[in-house]
Coordinates of C-alpha atoms and ligand atoms in Angstrom, one line a residue:
X1 CA -93.7 52.6 -36.7
X2 CA -90.7 50.8 -37.5
X3 CA -88.8 49.7 -34.1
X4 CA -85.6 48.2 -33.6
X5 CA -85.8 46.3 -30.3
X6 CA -88.9 47.2 -28.4
X7 CA -92.0 45.1 -28.8
X8 CA -93.4 44.6 -25.5
X9 CA -93.6 47.1 -22.6
X10 CA -94.1 46.4 -19.2
X11 CA -95.6 49.5 -17.6
X12 CA -94.5 49.9 -13.6
X13 CA -97.5 52.0 -12.8
X14 CA -101.1 52.0 -12.0
X15 CA -104.0 54.8 -12.6
X16 CA -104.1 57.3 -15.3
X17 CA -100.5 57.0 -16.2
X18 CA -100.4 53.3 -16.8
X19 CA -103.4 53.6 -19.1
X20 CA -101.6 57.1 -20.8
X21 CA -98.7 55.1 -21.5
X22 CA -100.4 52.2 -23.0
X23 CA -102.4 54.3 -24.9
X24 CA -99.2 55.4 -26.9
X25 CA -97.8 51.8 -27.0
X26 CA -101.3 50.4 -28.7
X27 CA -100.7 53.3 -31.3
X28 CA -96.8 52.3 -31.7
X29 CA -98.0 48.6 -32.3
X30 CA -96.1 47.8 -29.0
X31 CA -97.6 45.0 -26.5
X32 CA -98.3 46.1 -23.0
X33 CA -97.9 44.1 -19.7
X34 CA -99.5 45.8 -16.7
X35 CA -98.6 44.6 -13.3
X36 CA -101.5 45.3 -10.1
X37 CA -101.4 45.1 -6.7
X38 CA -104.2 43.3 -4.2
X39 CA -106.0 46.8 -4.6
X40 CA -105.9 47.1 -8.4
X41 CA -107.2 44.0 -9.7
X42 CA -110.7 45.7 -11.1
X43 CA -108.4 48.7 -12.2
X44 CA -108.7 49.8 -15.9
X45 CA -105.2 49.6 -16.1
X46 CA -105.3 45.7 -16.1
X47 CA -108.2 45.8 -18.1
X48 CA -106.6 47.8 -20.9
X49 CA -103.4 45.8 -21.3
X50 CA -102.5 43.1 -23.3
X51 CA -101.4 40.9 -20.2
X52 CA -101.5 41.5 -16.6
X53 CA -99.7 40.3 -13.9
X54 CA -100.0 40.3 -9.7
X55 CA -97.3 41.6 -8.2
X56 CA -98.4 41.8 -4.3
X57 CA -100.2 43.6 -1.6
X58 CA -102.0 47.0 -1.8
X59 CA -99.2 49.0 0.0
X60 CA -97.1 50.4 -2.7
X61 CA -93.6 49.3 -0.8
X62 CA -95.0 45.6 -1.6
X63 CA -96.0 46.0 -5.1
X64 CA -95.3 49.1 -7.4
X65 CA -92.0 49.5 -5.4
X66 CA -91.0 45.8 -5.3
X67 CA -87.9 46.2 -7.9
X68 CA -86.9 42.5 -8.1
X69 CA -90.7 41.2 -8.5
X70 CA -91.2 43.8 -11.7
X71 CA -87.9 42.7 -13.3
X72 CA -88.9 38.8 -12.6
X73 CA -92.4 40.0 -14.1
X74 CA -90.5 41.7 -17.2
X75 CA -88.6 38.3 -17.8
X76 CA -91.3 36.3 -17.6
X77 CA -93.3 38.0 -20.0
X78 CA -90.8 38.7 -22.4
X79 CA -91.1 42.3 -22.1
X80 CA -88.0 44.3 -23.8
X81 CA -88.7 47.2 -22.2
X82 CA -90.2 49.1 -18.7
X83 CA -91.6 52.2 -18.5
X84 CA -92.0 53.7 -14.7
X85 CA -94.2 56.1 -15.5
X86 CA -94.3 59.2 -12.6
X87 CA -93.7 58.2 -8.9
X88 CA -92.9 54.8 -7.7
X89 CA -90.1 54.1 -9.3
X90 CA -89.6 56.2 -12.0
X91 CA -86.7 58.4 -10.3
X92 CA -84.8 55.2 -8.6
X93 CA -81.4 54.9 -9.6
X94 CA -81.1 51.2 -8.2
X95 CA -83.9 50.4 -10.6
X96 CA -82.5 52.1 -13.7
X97 CA -79.2 50.1 -12.9
X98 CA -81.2 46.8 -12.3
X99 CA -82.8 46.9 -15.6
X100 CA -79.4 47.5 -17.0
X101 CA -78.0 44.6 -15.3
X102 CA -80.8 42.4 -16.5
X103 CA -80.6 43.4 -20.4
X104 CA -83.8 45.4 -19.9
X105 CA -84.6 48.7 -21.3
X106 CA -85.2 51.3 -18.9
X107 CA -87.8 53.8 -20.6
X108 CA -85.7 57.0 -18.7
X109 CA -82.6 58.0 -17.9
X110 CA -79.2 56.3 -16.5
X111 CA -78.6 55.7 -13.1
X112 CA -75.7 58.0 -13.2
X113 CA -78.3 61.1 -14.5
X114 CA -80.7 59.8 -11.9
X115 CA -78.2 60.1 -8.9
X116 CA -76.3 63.1 -10.4
X117 CA -79.6 64.9 -10.2
X118 CA -81.2 63.1 -6.9
X119 CA -78.3 64.7 -5.2
X120 CA -79.0 68.2 -5.3
X121 CA -75.5 69.6 -3.7
X122 CA -74.1 67.4 -6.6
X123 CA -76.8 69.1 -9.3
X124 CA -76.0 72.6 -8.0
X125 CA -72.4 71.8 -8.7
X126 CA -72.7 70.4 -12.1
X127 CA -75.0 73.4 -13.1
X128 CA -72.8 76.0 -12.0
X129 CA -69.9 74.2 -14.1
X130 CA -72.0 74.1 -16.9
X131 CA -72.8 77.9 -16.7
X132 CA -76.6 77.6 -15.6
X133 CA -77.9 80.4 -12.8
X134 CA -78.5 78.6 -9.6
X135 CA -80.0 80.3 -6.7
X136 CA -77.3 82.1 -4.5
X137 CA -75.8 79.6 -1.9
X138 CA -73.4 77.3 -0.9
X139 CA -71.5 75.3 -3.5
X140 CA -70.2 72.5 -0.9
X141 CA -72.3 70.6 2.0
X142 CA -72.3 72.7 4.9
X143 CA -70.7 70.6 7.9
X144 CA -70.5 72.7 10.6
X145 CA -72.5 75.4 12.3
X146 CA -69.8 78.3 12.3
X147 CA -70.0 77.4 8.3
X148 CA -73.6 78.1 8.4
X149 CA -73.3 81.1 10.2
X150 CA -70.8 82.6 8.0
X151 CA -72.4 81.9 4.9
X152 CA -75.6 83.2 6.0
X153 CA -74.0 86.4 6.9
X154 CA -72.4 86.8 3.3
X155 CA -75.7 85.9 1.5
X156 CA -78.3 87.4 3.9
X157 CA -81.3 86.2 5.6
X158 CA -83.9 85.1 4.6
X159 CA -82.4 81.6 3.5
X160 CA -83.5 78.1 2.9
X161 CA -81.9 75.4 4.3
X162 CA -82.6 71.9 2.0
X163 CA -81.6 68.6 2.3
X164 CA -79.2 67.7 -0.4
X165 CA -81.3 64.1 -0.8
X166 CA -84.6 65.9 -0.9
X167 CA -86.6 67.7 -4.0
X168 CA -89.5 68.7 -4.3
X169 CA -90.2 70.5 -1.0
X170 CA -89.3 67.9 1.3
X171 CA -86.7 68.5 4.1
X172 CA -86.6 72.4 3.3
X173 CA -86.2 75.0 6.0
X174 CA -87.2 78.5 6.0
X175 CA -85.2 80.7 8.2
X176 CA -86.0 84.4 8.7
X177 CA -84.7 85.4 11.9
X178 CA -80.8 85.1 12.9
X179 CA -81.9 83.5 16.3
X180 CA -83.8 80.4 14.2
X181 CA -80.9 79.8 12.4
X182 CA -79.1 76.9 14.9
X183 CA -82.3 75.5 15.8
X184 CA -83.3 75.2 12.0
X185 CA -80.2 73.8 10.8
X186 CA -80.3 70.9 13.6
X187 CA -84.1 70.2 12.8
X188 CA -83.1 70.1 9.1
X189 CA -80.4 67.7 9.5
X190 CA -82.2 65.4 11.9
X191 CA -85.4 65.2 9.7
X192 CA -83.0 64.8 6.7
X193 CA -81.1 61.9 8.2
X194 CA -84.1 60.1 9.6
X195 CA -86.3 60.9 5.6
X196 CA -83.4 60.0 3.5
X197 CA -80.5 58.5 5.6
X198 CA -78.4 61.4 4.4
X199 CA -78.2 64.5 6.8
X200 CA -76.0 66.6 3.9
X201 CA -77.7 70.2 3.7
X202 CA -77.1 73.1 1.7
X203 CA -78.5 76.9 1.9
X204 CA -79.8 79.3 -0.3
X205 CA -80.9 82.6 -0.4
X206 CA -84.7 82.6 0.0
X207 CA -86.6 84.0 -3.3
X208 CA -89.8 85.8 -1.9
X209 CA -93.2 84.9 -3.7
X210 CA -91.4 83.1 -6.9
X211 CA -93.0 81.6 -10.0
X212 CA -92.6 77.7 -10.5
X213 CA -91.4 77.3 -14.3
X214 CA -90.2 74.4 -15.6
X215 CA -88.8 73.2 -19.1
X216 CA -89.4 69.9 -20.8
X217 CA -86.3 68.6 -22.3
X218 CA -85.9 65.6 -24.8
X219 CA -82.4 64.0 -25.9
X220 CA -81.6 61.1 -27.6
X221 CA -78.3 59.3 -27.3
X222 CA -76.9 60.9 -30.4
X223 CA -76.2 64.1 -28.4
X224 CA -79.6 65.7 -29.9
X225 CA -81.2 67.6 -26.8
X226 CA -84.2 70.3 -27.2
X227 CA -86.6 71.8 -25.3
X228 CA -90.3 72.0 -25.6
X229 CA -90.6 75.3 -23.7
X230 CA -91.8 76.2 -20.4
X231 CA -94.8 75.1 -18.3
X232 CA -96.2 77.8 -15.7
X233 CA -97.0 75.3 -12.4
X234 CA -97.1 78.1 -9.8
X235 CA -100.8 77.1 -8.9
X236 CA -99.6 74.8 -6.2
X237 CA -100.8 74.0 -2.4
X238 CA -98.0 72.2 -0.1
X239 CA -95.8 71.5 -2.9
X240 CA -98.8 69.7 -4.9
X241 CA -99.2 71.2 -8.6
X242 CA -103.1 72.0 -8.9
X243 CA -103.1 73.7 -12.2
X244 CA -100.5 74.2 -14.9
X245 CA -100.6 76.3 -18.1
X246 CA -98.3 76.8 -20.9
X247 CA -97.3 79.4 -22.4
X248 CA -96.4 81.2 -18.9
X249 CA -98.2 84.6 -18.8
X250 CA -95.5 86.1 -17.3
X251 CA -92.8 85.0 -19.9
X252 CA -91.2 87.0 -22.3
X253 CA -89.9 85.7 -26.0
X254 CA -86.8 86.8 -24.8
X255 CA -86.4 85.0 -21.2
X256 CA -87.8 81.8 -23.1
X257 CA -85.0 81.9 -25.6
X258 CA -82.5 81.9 -23.0
X259 CA -84.2 79.7 -20.1
X260 CA -84.6 77.2 -22.8
X261 CA -80.9 77.2 -23.7
X262 CA -80.0 76.7 -20.1
X263 CA -82.6 73.8 -20.0
X264 CA -80.9 72.2 -22.8
X265 CA -77.4 72.7 -21.2
X266 CA -78.4 71.5 -18.0
X267 CA -79.6 68.5 -19.5
X268 CA -76.6 68.1 -21.6
X269 CA -74.2 68.3 -18.3
X270 CA -75.5 65.2 -17.1
X271 CA -75.3 63.5 -20.5
X272 CA -78.9 63.1 -20.2
X273 CA -81.1 60.8 -22.3
X274 CA -84.9 60.7 -22.5
X275 CA -87.7 63.1 -21.5
X276 CA -86.7 65.4 -18.5
X277 CA -87.7 68.5 -16.8
X278 CA -85.8 71.5 -15.9
X279 CA -87.7 73.5 -12.9
X280 CA -86.6 77.1 -12.2
X281 CA -88.0 79.7 -9.8
X282 CA -88.3 83.4 -11.0
X283 CA -88.7 86.4 -9.3
X284 CA -90.9 89.1 -10.3
X285 CA -88.2 90.9 -12.1
X286 CA -87.9 87.7 -14.3
X287 CA -84.6 86.9 -12.8
X288 CA -84.7 82.9 -12.8
X289 CA -82.5 80.0 -11.2
X290 CA -82.3 76.3 -11.7
X291 CA -83.8 74.6 -8.7
X292 CA -83.9 70.9 -9.5
X293 CA -84.3 68.4 -12.4
X294 CA -86.9 66.1 -12.6
X295 CA -85.7 63.0 -14.2
X296 CA -88.9 61.1 -15.3
X297 CA -92.3 61.8 -17.2
X298 CA -94.2 64.3 -15.6
X299 CA -97.9 64.6 -14.6
X300 CA -98.4 67.7 -16.2
X301 CA -96.9 66.4 -19.8
X302 CA -100.0 67.1 -21.9
X303 CA -100.0 70.5 -22.0
X304 CA -96.5 70.6 -23.7
X305 CA -98.1 67.7 -25.7
X306 CA -100.7 69.9 -27.0
X307 CA -99.3 73.0 -27.4
X308 CA -96.0 71.8 -29.0
X309 CA -97.8 68.8 -30.9
X310 CA -95.2 66.2 -29.5
X311 CA -96.4 62.7 -28.1
X312 CA -93.8 62.6 -25.2
X313 CA -94.5 58.9 -24.3
X314 CA -93.9 58.0 -27.9
X315 CA -90.7 59.8 -28.1
X316 CA -89.5 58.6 -24.6
X317 CA -90.1 54.8 -26.2
X318 CA -88.2 55.7 -29.4
X319 CA -85.0 57.5 -27.4
X320 CA -85.0 54.2 -25.3
X321 CA -85.1 52.2 -28.5
X322 CA -81.9 54.1 -29.8
X323 CA -83.8 56.2 -32.3
X324 CA -82.7 59.6 -33.0
X325 CA -85.1 62.5 -32.4
X326 CA -87.2 63.1 -35.4
X327 CA -87.1 67.3 -35.0
X328 CA -84.6 69.6 -34.5
X329 CA -85.0 72.8 -31.9
X330 CA -86.0 75.0 -34.7
X331 CA -88.8 72.6 -36.0
X332 CA -90.6 73.3 -32.5
X333 CA -93.2 75.9 -31.7
X334 CA -95.8 76.8 -29.5
X335 CA -99.3 77.1 -30.7
X336 CA -102.2 78.2 -28.7
X337 CA -102.8 78.0 -25.0
X338 CA -103.4 74.6 -22.9
X339 CA -104.3 74.4 -19.5
X340 CA -104.6 71.3 -17.0
X341 CA -106.6 71.0 -13.6
X342 CA -105.9 68.0 -11.7
X343 CA -109.3 66.4 -10.3
X344 CA -108.7 64.8 -6.9
X345 CA -111.1 62.8 -4.8
X346 CA -110.5 65.2 -1.9
X347 CA -112.6 67.2 0.6
X348 CA -111.7 70.7 -0.1
X349 CA -113.7 71.8 2.6
X350 CA -112.0 69.9 5.2
X351 CA -108.3 70.6 4.8
X352 CA -108.1 68.8 1.3
X353 CA -108.5 65.4 3.2
X354 CA -108.3 62.5 0.8
X355 CA -111.6 61.1 -0.2
X356 CA -111.3 58.0 -1.9
X357 CA -114.2 55.7 -2.4
X358 CA -116.6 54.3 -5.1
X359 CA -117.6 56.3 -7.9
X360 CA -121.3 56.0 -8.3
X361 CA -121.5 58.2 -11.4
X362 CA -119.6 59.7 -13.9
X363 CA -119.8 62.1 -16.8
X364 CA -116.5 63.5 -18.5
X365 CA -116.6 66.7 -20.3
X366 CA -116.2 66.5 -24.1
X367 CA -116.0 68.2 -27.2
X368 CA -113.8 70.6 -29.2
X369 CA -110.4 71.2 -27.3
X370 CA -110.9 68.9 -24.3
X371 CA -108.6 66.0 -22.9
X372 CA -109.4 63.6 -20.2
X373 CA -106.7 61.6 -18.9
X374 CA -108.4 59.2 -16.1
X375 CA -108.9 55.6 -15.3
X376 CA -111.8 55.8 -13.3
X377 CA -115.3 54.0 -14.3
X378 CA -118.8 53.9 -13.0
X379 CA -118.6 51.3 -9.8
X380 CA -114.6 51.7 -9.5
X381 CA -113.8 52.5 -6.0
X382 CA -110.7 54.7 -5.2
X383 CA -108.0 52.7 -3.4
X384 CA -106.8 54.2 -0.2
X385 CA -103.3 53.1 -0.8
X386 CA -102.4 55.5 -3.5
X387 CA -102.8 59.3 -4.4
X388 CA -106.4 59.9 -4.9
X389 CA -106.2 62.2 -8.2
X390 CA -109.2 60.9 -10.3
X391 CA -107.9 62.5 -13.7
X392 CA -106.3 65.3 -15.3
X393 CA -108.4 67.7 -17.4
X394 CA -106.4 69.4 -20.2
X395 CA -107.9 71.7 -22.3
X396 CA -106.8 73.9 -25.6
X397 CA -107.6 77.0 -27.3
X398 CA -106.0 79.7 -29.6
X399 CA -105.6 82.4 -26.6
X400 CA -105.4 82.1 -22.7
X401 CA -108.6 83.8 -22.0
X402 CA -110.3 81.3 -24.5
X403 CA -108.6 78.5 -22.8
X404 CA -109.7 79.4 -19.2
X405 CA -113.5 79.8 -20.9
X406 CA -113.3 76.2 -22.1
X407 CA -111.7 74.9 -19.0
X408 CA -114.9 76.4 -16.9
X409 CA -116.9 75.1 -19.8
X410 CA -115.5 71.3 -19.4
X411 CA -115.4 71.6 -15.4
X412 CA -119.3 72.7 -15.6
X413 CA -119.6 69.3 -17.8
X414 CA -117.8 67.4 -15.4
X415 CA -120.2 65.4 -13.0
X416 CA -118.7 62.8 -10.6
X417 CA -121.0 61.3 -7.5
X418 CA -119.9 59.3 -4.6
X419 CA -116.8 60.8 -4.1
X420 CA -116.1 64.3 -3.0
X421 CA -114.0 66.3 -5.5
X422 CA -111.6 69.3 -6.3
X423 CA -114.1 70.4 -9.2
X424 CA -115.7 73.2 -7.3
X425 CA -112.3 74.5 -6.2
X426 CA -110.9 74.4 -9.5
X427 CA -113.8 76.4 -11.0
X428 CA -113.4 79.1 -8.7
X429 CA -109.7 79.1 -9.6
X430 CA -110.8 79.9 -13.2
X431 CA -112.7 82.5 -11.8
X432 CA -110.2 84.2 -9.7
X433 CA -109.4 87.9 -10.7
X434 CA -105.5 87.1 -10.2
X435 CA -105.6 83.8 -12.0
X436 CA -107.7 85.4 -15.0
X437 CA -105.1 88.2 -15.6
X438 CA -102.2 86.0 -15.3
X439 CA -100.8 87.8 -12.0
X440 CA -100.1 84.9 -9.8
X441 CA -96.9 83.3 -7.9
X442 CA -96.7 80.3 -5.7
X443 CA -98.3 81.7 -3.0
X444 CA -101.5 82.2 -5.0
X445 CA -103.7 79.4 -3.2
X446 CA -102.7 80.3 0.3
X447 CA -103.5 83.8 -0.5
X448 CA -106.9 83.3 -1.9
X449 CA -108.0 80.4 0.2
X450 CA -110.9 82.0 1.6
X451 CA -112.5 82.7 -1.8
X452 CA -111.4 79.9 -3.3
X453 CA -113.0 77.6 -0.5
X454 CA -116.5 78.6 0.1
X455 CA -119.6 80.0 -1.6
X456 CA -118.4 83.3 -2.2
X457 CA -120.6 86.4 -1.6
X458 CA -120.5 87.0 -5.0
X459 CA -122.0 83.3 -5.7
X460 CA -124.7 83.6 -3.1
X461 CA -125.7 87.3 -4.6
X462 CA -125.8 86.0 -7.8
X463 CA -127.8 83.0 -7.2
X464 CA -130.4 84.8 -4.9
X465 CA -130.5 87.6 -7.7
X466 CA -131.4 84.7 -10.2
X467 CA -134.2 83.3 -7.7
X468 CA -135.9 86.6 -7.4
X469 CA -135.7 87.7 -11.0
X470 CA -137.3 84.4 -12.0
X471 CA -139.8 84.8 -9.3
X472 CA -140.8 88.6 -10.6
X473 CA -141.2 87.0 -13.8
X474 CA -143.1 83.9 -12.9
X475 CA -145.5 86.6 -11.3
X476 CA -145.7 88.8 -13.8
X477 CA -146.6 85.6 -16.3
X478 CA -149.1 84.6 -14.0
X479 CA -150.7 88.3 -14.0
X480 CA -150.7 88.6 -17.8
X481 CA -152.3 85.1 -18.4
X482 CA -154.8 85.5 -15.7
X483 CA -155.6 88.7 -17.4
X484 CA -155.9 87.2 -21.1
X485 CA -156.0 83.4 -21.6
X486 CA -157.5 80.6 -19.4
X487 CA -156.1 79.8 -16.1
X488 CA -154.9 75.8 -17.5
X489 CA -151.7 77.4 -19.2
X490 CA -150.3 78.9 -16.1
X491 CA -148.6 75.8 -15.0
X492 CA -146.3 75.5 -18.3
X493 CA -145.9 79.7 -18.3
X494 CA -142.8 79.7 -16.0
X495 CA -139.7 78.0 -16.4
X496 CA -138.2 78.9 -13.1
X497 CA -136.1 75.8 -13.0
X498 CA -134.3 76.7 -16.0
X499 CA -133.8 80.1 -15.3
X500 CA -132.6 79.2 -11.6
X501 CA -130.0 77.0 -13.1
X502 CA -128.8 79.2 -15.9
X503 CA -128.0 82.1 -14.1
X504 CA -126.9 80.1 -11.0
X505 CA -124.2 78.3 -13.1
X506 CA -123.1 81.5 -15.0
X507 CA -122.7 83.2 -11.7
X508 CA -123.5 86.4 -13.6
Ligands
LIG601 C1 -87.2 77.6 -2.9 C2 -88.1 78.7 -2.6 C3 -87.4 79.8 -2.4 N1 -86.2 80.3 -2.3 N2 -85.8 78.0 -2.8 C4 -90.1 74.1 -2.9 C5 -89.9 72.8 -4.1 C6 -88.8 72.5 -4.1 N3 -88.4 72.4 -5.7 C7 -87.8 73.9 -4.1 N4 -89.2 74.8 -3.5 C8 -88.7 76.2 -3.1 N5 -87.4 76.7 -3.2 C9 -85.3 79.1 -2.5 N6 -83.9 79.5 -2.5 C10 -89.3 78.1 -2.7 C11 -89.8 77.1 -3.0 C12 -91.2 76.7 -3.2 C13 -91.7 76.3 -4.2 C14 -91.1 76.2 -5.5 C15 -91.8 76.0 -6.6 C16 -93.1 75.9 -6.5 C17 -93.7 75.6 -5.3 C18 -93.0 76.0 -4.0 C19 -93.9 76.5 -3.0 C20 -93.4 76.7 -2.0 C21 -91.7 77.1 -1.8

């Protein structure tokens, strides 16, 4: 692929996303530069890159968040561009601006677009002006308690009090009772002040039991903006996504078209360039509202890549290099169904406590329709300093039901020892009736926690049943054999272990 300027990219990140980005660079003939902390000397992204530079101590504040150090390495290594991945500096307007000042291409949006969407009150105003539906609520920041009470009287309880500088669920307060309004307001304000250094707050009507549906967008600098359809991200726990899928099982072609057009309008409203995500919440009647925009590549981007057939990282790099999008909206279609499971090193039975440590053994799933984006290897120690995600397992098949079956098969094949993982928990999600029928919202995990956490009665029953059945079969075989052939054959007669495993793992 012919490039204009970008011949070498510094990846200002670690873990699976650093490896993911380098893979696309390699296919494009672009050299890669890794940066690493003390905790990541032996990490895969360091081994994979063409060059690697140490940038500081293990805590991210001293390494992956050190803007000046990373810029220094970009210059030293003669990298023309920096890809920030997700998390860390990916939505940091100062970083985007410092890159611009230093003549380094930031593979992401302008500082103005990051700031415009980072401030949620500003984003709401911009969306209202662009005609994009937002949740009913305030259009300006709420300064006084009287103001808040008047607004709440108008829109009615329950409401969400949100920090303008927040996002992703940080600095939110749900208010159900009139007597809680003033105290929640004060708590939200002081929390926002200490967390973000900005106590601006706004109020929205609370949408009960919503779906989280987001639209992927891509925009080049020539005014071409397209969407790559939706991702259903309602399977989440404490604002941490667990399973994502596309298409959304609740979406209709009509609503998809309307929401897609709004997603494009939202991106255009901030002169967006690059890859971004427009996040909506949707109620059971398919009413939807803009919530926020994520101005980065997202963790769950691979399901869109699989169903739409676009390498989002390559497009990000091409856009940042000043090239036009190679497709128009009418060229893009969804084919089949993709699901992603996030595999975490965590103890699901112990309040999902992170469980970093040394991987002793790992067998990843393979075969038709499977993608496993990871970064660990046998003997690797998952550091305590960062997010404990081990990998993302993405499957594709023609239909949703087939994709679920394939995910179950892939999770069955996935073996990790040394750390506790969320694999069993994910298997139970795939078995849950509400999930299988596509009838779930953002409360799915909390509503089904008991079933999802422990070995269910059904599991126990089936395993017991399998044991009893194989025992009976074993006895019958022995009896038969004793009647007919010599006793020496008996010991080969029954494969109880095989039967037990088969019935147990299929949970019939
Ligand atoms: C809401 C809401 C209900 N009503 N706003 C959570 C993350 C942040 N992006 C906004 N969030 C929500 N805002 C109103 N007016 C419910 C949530 C919400 C949520 C949204 C998306 C995905 C998961 C969620 C889990 C709990 C609450």
